[in-house]
């Protein structure tokens, strides 16, 4: 029977049994506390709506999960989940979080409910969150050079350089070429948003600003990327670290060149750093977590640092990953793109490039399609693909272009990451300080990077791989939690982007035993730092794991055998899928970023960066794009 209640039921048909089971699960996963409103019918209804908006098939899959969990309770208790009292339901949640079969549907169902519930304005507000309200946006002149492709009068354009994408690679190479006097046209699949759109809502942010991919492998992992003017740089944490020198030296060895030696790259790094005013945020803006890390590391004799960021004047009051509320963080949307447009470049947004135009074996332009299906063609003497390490190989693979080496889409590294939190003795108030402002780099050379990762209130519940009372415990204490992102350098760059399947990228990636060992070790090290800083309770993000209490808890954790599926992995740093090299048989582009196979076609983005690099990649991509602009200018000039 279809339910006749608010919005979602008018769009999705939900059977009563699914509704009962679904609601019971929502209420058990988020039972509420003095501080946290419990999940209720509105959480359930909004979850259905959000999933339906994403894809109706997601609702179907979700309901399969709900039915499976409801029925599984019969095997344990003789009754379906929805018929149990709260106490029995909580017991089952605890048990299922580590059950080899049931932990997956439980994690998926929990994730949806947590994502939706904590983003409900009344829940976010109750926890302490504040949406950003912007009035009176200024109108700089460069804005007149940005047009929605659908509304642009011409559908055939001529320029000198066509750049596909406006992120770390595209905006930088485009601006550097515009500065040299080239007529540059950017095509960007996403739309142009300004700080009035960066209001802090999590679901809206994901819907409007993000694109996603999900790896298939021994532990599936989402890969987050931007889809908007400014690319991922418009929604990133602002961490701006140089490529470590040992990585640059490795590239030189692998490629057989000195073109990327630390000395040769130095001026490119400096140029980007100076343009983006990269510097650490002041200590009071980073927040008390800086003292917490410093205290722990000093006690252990470890190196720690305030993170260089491209965010001069940041007040630390917003969650960077949903767009900067104050325009302080200089993503390419506020730096390189305005500079290029001021030099006369043009940018069409809402223009997804589907085809590289090739005539007599040479790239001569691109064809893009708009959301209404309009086709726009832009011709130029150079075509630069800068769509990012997942979209760029997809575009080439779809067309069977530039792939005589068979390397397009291969060699993907993702910089696997997960989270960690510790209960600090003093308040951290992470939601009102820089999310990613401090870290320790003592183990960078061993492939371990630990950065603060302070969530806003609407993300706080989502990040923890827990449900029920254990989830309430951590969210209740969120203002006292010191939260971290832990990233490990991939043991092997063995992932692969295959092709689009029904509009979603097919990507494979298997975590190596060394990745798992390294992450486990990194969590132990972070725990040692937290204990040394005075924390007593530790929360490694290991699915269904007990809280670690003091040194004794850590000792037991150290001895555990963990597998790839025990962690909640995410990736924000895909790299390497259009490998650079001197040999056309083993690489896609040469040292000038030119495709070996197709004259006039260049790739300048994360896909030409040989991963893993072990640090956040935007400065690496921007510095290599600065270098690429000089090489390309020489070729086409
Ligand atoms: C949430 C998040 C946080 C991050 N935090 C940091 C950080 O703190 N520090 C750091 O160094 N790195 C960070 N990163 C990573 C960093 O932002 C990326 O590595 C970098 O921006 C990638 O640059 P790119 O040019 O390869 O692609 P992107 O910056 O992603 O730009 C690609 C652009 O091309 C567009 N595009 C793709 N295909 C097409 C097409 N066919 N037609 C038209 N347009 C297309 C996309 O919509 C996108 O706008 C973060 C990433 C994310 C997602």
PDB file of N, CA and C in Angstrom, residues 546-613:
ATOM      1  N   UNK A 546      34.912  -0.523  19.402  1.00  0.00           N
ATOM      2  CA  UNK A 546      34.754   0.063  20.738  1.00  0.00           C
ATOM      3  C   UNK A 546      35.637   1.295  20.856  1.00  0.00           C
ATOM      4  N   UNK A 547      35.222   2.208  21.707  1.00  0.00           N
ATOM      5  CA  UNK A 547      36.081   3.324  22.081  1.00  0.00           C
ATOM      6  C   UNK A 547      37.349   2.775  22.750  1.00  0.00           C
ATOM      7  N   UNK A 548      38.499   3.398  22.535  1.00  0.00           N
ATOM      8  CA  UNK A 548      39.717   2.959  23.224  1.00  0.00           C
ATOM      9  C   UNK A 548      39.883   3.824  24.467  1.00  0.00           C
ATOM     10  N   UNK A 549      40.019   3.182  25.606  1.00  0.00           N
ATOM     11  CA  UNK A 549      40.185   3.938  26.843  1.00  0.00           C
ATOM     12  C   UNK A 549      41.639   3.897  27.288  1.00  0.00           C
ATOM     13  N   UNK A 550      42.306   5.028  27.170  1.00  0.00           N
ATOM     14  CA  UNK A 550      43.666   5.184  27.668  1.00  0.00           C
ATOM     15  C   UNK A 550      44.671   4.252  27.012  1.00  0.00           C
ATOM     16  N   UNK A 551      45.848   4.158  27.645  1.00  0.00           N
ATOM     17  CA  UNK A 551      46.965   3.401  27.075  1.00  0.00           C
ATOM     18  C   UNK A 551      46.628   1.910  26.954  1.00  0.00           C
ATOM     19  N   UNK A 552      45.798   1.424  27.884  1.00  0.00           N
ATOM     20  CA  UNK A 552      45.447   0.002  27.849  1.00  0.00           C
ATOM     21  C   UNK A 552      44.621  -0.312  26.587  1.00  0.00           C
ATOM     22  N   UNK A 553      43.664   0.577  26.321  1.00  0.00           N
ATOM     23  CA  UNK A 553      42.843   0.406  25.116  1.00  0.00           C
ATOM     24  C   UNK A 553      43.713   0.456  23.873  1.00  0.00           C
ATOM     25  N   UNK A 554      44.684   1.365  23.869  1.00  0.00           N
ATOM     26  CA  UNK A 554      45.553   1.490  22.703  1.00  0.00           C
ATOM     27  C   UNK A 554      46.416   0.236  22.523  1.00  0.00           C
ATOM     28  N   UNK A 555      46.896  -0.320  23.614  1.00  0.00           N
ATOM     29  CA  UNK A 555      47.712  -1.540  23.517  1.00  0.00           C
ATOM     30  C   UNK A 555      46.938  -2.659  22.839  1.00  0.00           C
ATOM     31  N   UNK A 556      45.681  -2.801  23.232  1.00  0.00           N
ATOM     32  CA  UNK A 556      44.855  -3.857  22.633  1.00  0.00           C
ATOM     33  C   UNK A 556      44.637  -3.558  21.152  1.00  0.00           C
ATOM     34  N   UNK A 557      44.392  -2.296  20.819  1.00  0.00           N
ATOM     35  CA  UNK A 557      44.136  -1.907  19.423  1.00  0.00           C
ATOM     36  C   UNK A 557      45.362  -2.184  18.549  1.00  0.00           C
ATOM     37  N   UNK A 558      46.533  -1.911  19.130  1.00  0.00           N
ATOM     38  CA  UNK A 558      47.792  -2.111  18.411  1.00  0.00           C
ATOM     39  C   UNK A 558      47.926  -3.564  17.935  1.00  0.00           C
ATOM     40  N   UNK A 559      47.414  -4.484  18.755  1.00  0.00           N
ATOM     41  CA  UNK A 559      47.607  -5.921  18.436  1.00  0.00           C
ATOM     42  C   UNK A 559      46.533  -6.473  17.508  1.00  0.00           C
ATOM     43  N   UNK A 560      45.522  -5.684  17.219  1.00  0.00           N
ATOM     44  CA  UNK A 560      44.421  -6.214  16.410  1.00  0.00           C
ATOM     45  C   UNK A 560      44.855  -6.487  14.977  1.00  0.00           C
ATOM     46  N   UNK A 561      44.171  -7.454  14.362  1.00  0.00           N
ATOM     47  CA  UNK A 561      44.407  -7.727  12.941  1.00  0.00           C
ATOM     48  C   UNK A 561      43.267  -7.073  12.177  1.00  0.00           C
ATOM     49  N   UNK A 562      43.574  -6.070  11.394  1.00  0.00           N
ATOM     50  CA  UNK A 562      42.513  -5.366  10.673  1.00  0.00           C
ATOM     51  C   UNK A 562      42.659  -5.613   9.170  1.00  0.00           C
ATOM     52  N   UNK A 563      41.511  -5.678   8.508  1.00  0.00           N
ATOM     53  CA  UNK A 563      41.521  -5.882   7.050  1.00  0.00           C
ATOM     54  C   UNK A 563      41.012  -4.640   6.347  1.00  0.00           C
ATOM     55  N   UNK A 564      41.055  -4.634   4.998  1.00  0.00           N
ATOM     56  CA  UNK A 564      40.640  -3.436   4.249  1.00  0.00           C
ATOM     57  C   UNK A 564      39.210  -3.019   4.571  1.00  0.00           C
ATOM     58  N   UNK A 565      38.322  -3.982   4.794  1.00  0.00           N
ATOM     59  CA  UNK A 565      36.907  -3.642   4.996  1.00  0.00           C
ATOM     60  C   UNK A 565      36.616  -3.149   6.410  1.00  0.00           C
ATOM     61  N   UNK A 566      37.627  -3.127   7.274  1.00  0.00           N
ATOM     62  CA  UNK A 566      37.388  -2.637   8.637  1.00  0.00           C
ATOM     63  C   UNK A 566      37.418  -1.110   8.717  1.00  0.00           C
ATOM     64  N   UNK A 567      37.968  -0.477   7.691  1.00  0.00           N
ATOM     65  CA  UNK A 567      38.069   0.990   7.723  1.00  0.00           C
ATOM     66  C   UNK A 567      36.999   1.616   6.827  1.00  0.00           C
ATOM     67  N   UNK A 568      36.683   2.872   7.120  1.00  0.00           N
ATOM     68  CA  UNK A 568      35.781   3.617   6.238  1.00  0.00           C
ATOM     69  C   UNK A 568      36.674   4.522   5.396  1.00  0.00           C
ATOM     70  N   UNK A 569      36.963   4.095   4.184  1.00  0.00           N
ATOM     71  CA  UNK A 569      37.919   4.823   3.343  1.00  0.00           C
ATOM     72  C   UNK A 569      37.212   5.879   2.516  1.00  0.00           C
ATOM     73  N   UNK A 570      37.894   6.970   2.286  1.00  0.00           N
ATOM     74  CA  UNK A 570      37.401   7.941   1.308  1.00  0.00           C
ATOM     75  C   UNK A 570      38.614   8.476   0.548  1.00  0.00           C
ATOM     76  N   UNK A 571      38.325   9.041  -0.623  1.00  0.00           N
ATOM     77  CA  UNK A 571      39.408   9.643  -1.400  1.00  0.00           C
ATOM     78  C   UNK A 571      38.990  11.020  -1.892  1.00  0.00           C
ATOM     79  N   UNK A 572      39.933  11.949  -1.808  1.00  0.00           N
ATOM     80  CA  UNK A 572      39.727  13.299  -2.336  1.00  0.00           C
ATOM     81  C   UNK A 572      40.843  13.649  -3.330  1.00  0.00           C
ATOM     82  N   UNK A 573      41.777  12.740  -3.526  1.00  0.00           N
ATOM     83  CA  UNK A 573      42.994  13.095  -4.262  1.00  0.00           C
ATOM     84  C   UNK A 573      43.332  12.089  -5.370  1.00  0.00           C
ATOM     85  N   UNK A 574      42.414  11.826  -6.308  1.00  0.00           N
ATOM     86  CA  UNK A 574      42.770  10.904  -7.388  1.00  0.00           C
ATOM     87  C   UNK A 574      43.832  11.519  -8.309  1.00  0.00           C
ATOM     88  N   UNK A 575      44.779  10.700  -8.732  1.00  0.00           N
ATOM     89  CA  UNK A 575      45.878  11.185  -9.585  1.00  0.00           C
ATOM     90  C   UNK A 575      46.329  10.092 -10.555  1.00  0.00           C
ATOM     91  N   UNK A 576      46.978  10.527 -11.637  1.00  0.00           N
ATOM     92  CA  UNK A 576      47.864   9.631 -12.370  1.00  0.00           C
ATOM     93  C   UNK A 576      47.319   8.873 -13.567  1.00  0.00           C
ATOM     94  N   UNK A 577      46.084   9.157 -14.023  1.00  0.00           N
ATOM     95  CA  UNK A 577      45.420   8.286 -14.996  1.00  0.00           C
ATOM     96  C   UNK A 577      45.749   8.599 -16.453  1.00  0.00           C
ATOM     97  N   UNK A 578      46.530   9.658 -16.708  1.00  0.00           N
ATOM     98  CA  UNK A 578      47.062   9.894 -18.067  1.00  0.00           C
ATOM     99  C   UNK A 578      48.560  10.089 -17.881  1.00  0.00           C
ATOM    100  N   UNK A 579      49.221   9.005 -17.691  1.00  0.00           N
ATOM    101  CA  UNK A 579      50.624   9.023 -17.257  1.00  0.00           C
ATOM    102  C   UNK A 579      51.529   9.849 -18.173  1.00  0.00           C
ATOM    103  N   UNK A 580      52.417  10.594 -17.547  1.00  0.00           N
ATOM    104  CA  UNK A 580      53.411  11.370 -18.294  1.00  0.00           C
ATOM    105  C   UNK A 580      54.691  10.558 -18.446  1.00  0.00           C
ATOM    106  N   UNK A 581      55.343  10.684 -19.591  1.00  0.00           N
ATOM    107  CA  UNK A 581      56.607   9.980 -19.774  1.00  0.00           C
ATOM    108  C   UNK A 581      57.186  10.249 -21.147  1.00  0.00           C
ATOM    109  N   UNK A 582      58.410   9.824 -21.329  1.00  0.00           N
ATOM    110  CA  UNK A 582      59.073  10.079 -22.607  1.00  0.00           C
ATOM    111  C   UNK A 582      58.723   9.023 -23.650  1.00  0.00           C
ATOM    112  N   UNK A 583      58.283   7.852 -23.212  1.00  0.00           N
ATOM    113  CA  UNK A 583      58.073   6.740 -24.146  1.00  0.00           C
ATOM    114  C   UNK A 583      56.586   6.595 -24.490  1.00  0.00           C
ATOM    115  N   UNK A 584      56.230   6.812 -25.760  1.00  0.00           N
ATOM    116  CA  UNK A 584      54.809   6.712 -26.154  1.00  0.00           C
ATOM    117  C   UNK A 584      54.217   5.324 -25.893  1.00  0.00           C
ATOM    118  N   UNK A 585      55.094   4.329 -25.743  1.00  0.00           N
ATOM    119  CA  UNK A 585      54.554   2.975 -25.511  1.00  0.00           C
ATOM    120  C   UNK A 585      54.053   2.817 -24.079  1.00  0.00           C
ATOM    121  N   UNK A 586      54.581   3.618 -23.165  1.00  0.00           N
ATOM    122  CA  UNK A 586      54.218   3.419 -21.755  1.00  0.00           C
ATOM    123  C   UNK A 586      53.593   4.662 -21.112  1.00  0.00           C
ATOM    124  N   UNK A 587      53.343   5.691 -21.904  1.00  0.00           N
ATOM    125  CA  UNK A 587      52.758   6.903 -21.310  1.00  0.00           C
ATOM    126  C   UNK A 587      51.804   7.557 -22.297  1.00  0.00           C
ATOM    127  N   UNK A 588      50.950   8.441 -21.764  1.00  0.00           N
ATOM    128  CA  UNK A 588      49.902   9.075 -22.572  1.00  0.00           C
ATOM    129  C   UNK A 588      50.359  10.448 -23.073  1.00  0.00           C
ATOM    130  N   UNK A 589      51.043  11.203 -22.179  1.00  0.00           N
ATOM    131  CA  UNK A 589      51.520  12.532 -22.587  1.00  0.00           C
ATOM    132  C   UNK A 589      53.036  12.610 -22.411  1.00  0.00           C
ATOM    133  N   UNK A 590      53.628  13.528 -23.179  1.00  0.00           N
ATOM    134  CA  UNK A 590      55.069  13.726 -23.038  1.00  0.00           C
ATOM    135  C   UNK A 590      55.361  14.764 -21.948  1.00  0.00           C
ATOM    136  N   UNK A 591      56.587  15.167 -21.827  1.00  0.00           N
ATOM    137  CA  UNK A 591      56.959  16.057 -20.721  1.00  0.00           C
ATOM    138  C   UNK A 591      56.396  17.472 -20.877  1.00  0.00           C
ATOM    139  N   UNK A 592      55.865  17.767 -22.090  1.00  0.00           N
ATOM    140  CA  UNK A 592      55.197  19.059 -22.309  1.00  0.00           C
ATOM    141  C   UNK A 592      53.685  18.925 -22.148  1.00  0.00           C
ATOM    142  N   UNK A 593      53.217  17.804 -21.626  1.00  0.00           N
ATOM    143  CA  UNK A 593      51.782  17.529 -21.437  1.00  0.00           C
ATOM    144  C   UNK A 593      51.052  17.280 -22.761  1.00  0.00           C
ATOM    145  N   UNK A 594      51.807  17.127 -23.854  1.00  0.00           N
ATOM    146  CA  UNK A 594      51.190  16.888 -25.162  1.00  0.00           C
ATOM    147  C   UNK A 594      50.927  15.397 -25.332  1.00  0.00           C
ATOM    148  N   UNK A 595      49.731  15.048 -25.823  1.00  0.00           N
ATOM    149  CA  UNK A 595      49.436  13.627 -26.043  1.00  0.00           C
ATOM    150  C   UNK A 595      50.359  13.110 -27.139  1.00  0.00           C
ATOM    151  N   UNK A 596      50.982  11.958 -26.875  1.00  0.00           N
ATOM    152  CA  UNK A 596      51.893  11.402 -27.874  1.00  0.00           C
ATOM    153  C   UNK A 596      51.164  11.175 -29.201  1.00  0.00           C
ATOM    154  N   UNK A 597      49.892  10.753 -29.113  1.00  0.00           N
ATOM    155  CA  UNK A 597      49.191  10.272 -30.312  1.00  0.00           C
ATOM    156  C   UNK A 597      48.486  11.363 -31.107  1.00  0.00           C
ATOM    157  N   UNK A 598      48.116  12.483 -30.449  1.00  0.00           N
ATOM    158  CA  UNK A 598      47.240  13.450 -31.119  1.00  0.00           C
ATOM    159  C   UNK A 598      47.845  14.856 -31.033  1.00  0.00           C
ATOM    160  N   UNK A 599      48.444  15.339 -32.110  1.00  0.00           N
ATOM    161  CA  UNK A 599      48.977  16.697 -32.077  1.00  0.00           C
ATOM    162  C   UNK A 599      47.877  17.699 -31.736  1.00  0.00           C
ATOM    163  N   UNK A 600      48.244  18.713 -30.981  1.00  0.00           N
ATOM    164  CA  UNK A 600      47.269  19.749 -30.620  1.00  0.00           C
ATOM    165  C   UNK A 600      46.471  19.424 -29.362  1.00  0.00           C
ATOM    166  N   UNK A 601      46.634  18.199 -28.834  1.00  0.00           N
ATOM    167  CA  UNK A 601      45.861  17.807 -27.645  1.00  0.00           C
ATOM    168  C   UNK A 601      46.797  17.688 -26.441  1.00  0.00           C
ATOM    169  N   UNK A 602      46.435  18.358 -25.357  1.00  0.00           N
ATOM    170  CA  UNK A 602      47.251  18.388 -24.135  1.00  0.00           C
ATOM    171  C   UNK A 602      46.389  17.953 -22.941  1.00  0.00           C
ATOM    172  N   UNK A 603      47.038  17.440 -21.910  1.00  0.00           N
ATOM    173  CA  UNK A 603      46.332  17.131 -20.654  1.00  0.00           C
ATOM    174  C   UNK A 603      47.073  17.826 -19.518  1.00  0.00           C
ATOM    175  N   UNK A 604      46.357  18.672 -18.794  1.00  0.00           N
ATOM    176  CA  UNK A 604      46.980  19.401 -17.675  1.00  0.00           C
ATOM    177  C   UNK A 604      46.032  19.352 -16.483  1.00  0.00           C
ATOM    178  N   UNK A 605      46.169  18.354 -15.665  1.00  0.00           N
ATOM    179  CA  UNK A 605      45.352  18.241 -14.450  1.00  0.00           C
ATOM    180  C   UNK A 605      45.936  17.120 -13.602  1.00  0.00           C
ATOM    181  N   UNK A 606      45.181  16.652 -12.626  1.00  0.00           N
ATOM    182  CA  UNK A 606      45.686  15.609 -11.745  1.00  0.00           C
ATOM    183  C   UNK A 606      46.014  14.320 -12.465  1.00  0.00           C
ATOM    184  N   UNK A 607      45.504  14.132 -13.670  1.00  0.00           N
ATOM    185  CA  UNK A 607      45.752  12.842 -14.325  1.00  0.00           C
ATOM    186  C   UNK A 607      47.179  12.722 -14.853  1.00  0.00           C
ATOM    187  N   UNK A 608      47.890  13.849 -14.995  1.00  0.00           N
ATOM    188  CA  UNK A 608      49.277  13.733 -15.466  1.00  0.00           C
ATOM    189  C   UNK A 608      50.281  13.722 -14.303  1.00  0.00           C
ATOM    190  N   UNK A 609      49.775  13.840 -13.085  1.00  0.00           N
ATOM    191  CA  UNK A 609      50.658  13.805 -11.909  1.00  0.00           C
ATOM    192  C   UNK A 609      50.877  12.345 -11.512  1.00  0.00           C
ATOM    193  N   UNK A 610      52.116  11.942 -11.478  1.00  0.00           N
ATOM    194  CA  UNK A 610      52.424  10.546 -11.127  1.00  0.00           C
ATOM    195  C   UNK A 610      52.257  10.339  -9.630  1.00  0.00           C
ATOM    196  N   UNK A 611      51.167   9.713  -9.270  1.00  0.00           N
ATOM    197  CA  UNK A 611      50.950   9.426  -7.854  1.00  0.00           C
ATOM    198  C   UNK A 611      51.624   8.128  -7.465  1.00  0.00           C
ATOM    199  N   UNK A 612      51.687   7.838  -6.176  1.00  0.00           N
ATOM    200  CA  UNK A 612      51.226   8.683  -5.088  1.00  0.00           C
ATOM    201  C   UNK A 612      52.253   9.771  -4.772  1.00  0.00           C
ATOM    202  N   UNK A 613      51.731  10.902  -4.220  1.00  0.00           N
ATOM    203  CA  UNK A 613      52.669  11.947  -3.812  1.00  0.00           C
ATOM    204  C   UNK A 613      52.673  12.134  -2.300  1.00  0.00           C
TER     205      UNK A 613
END
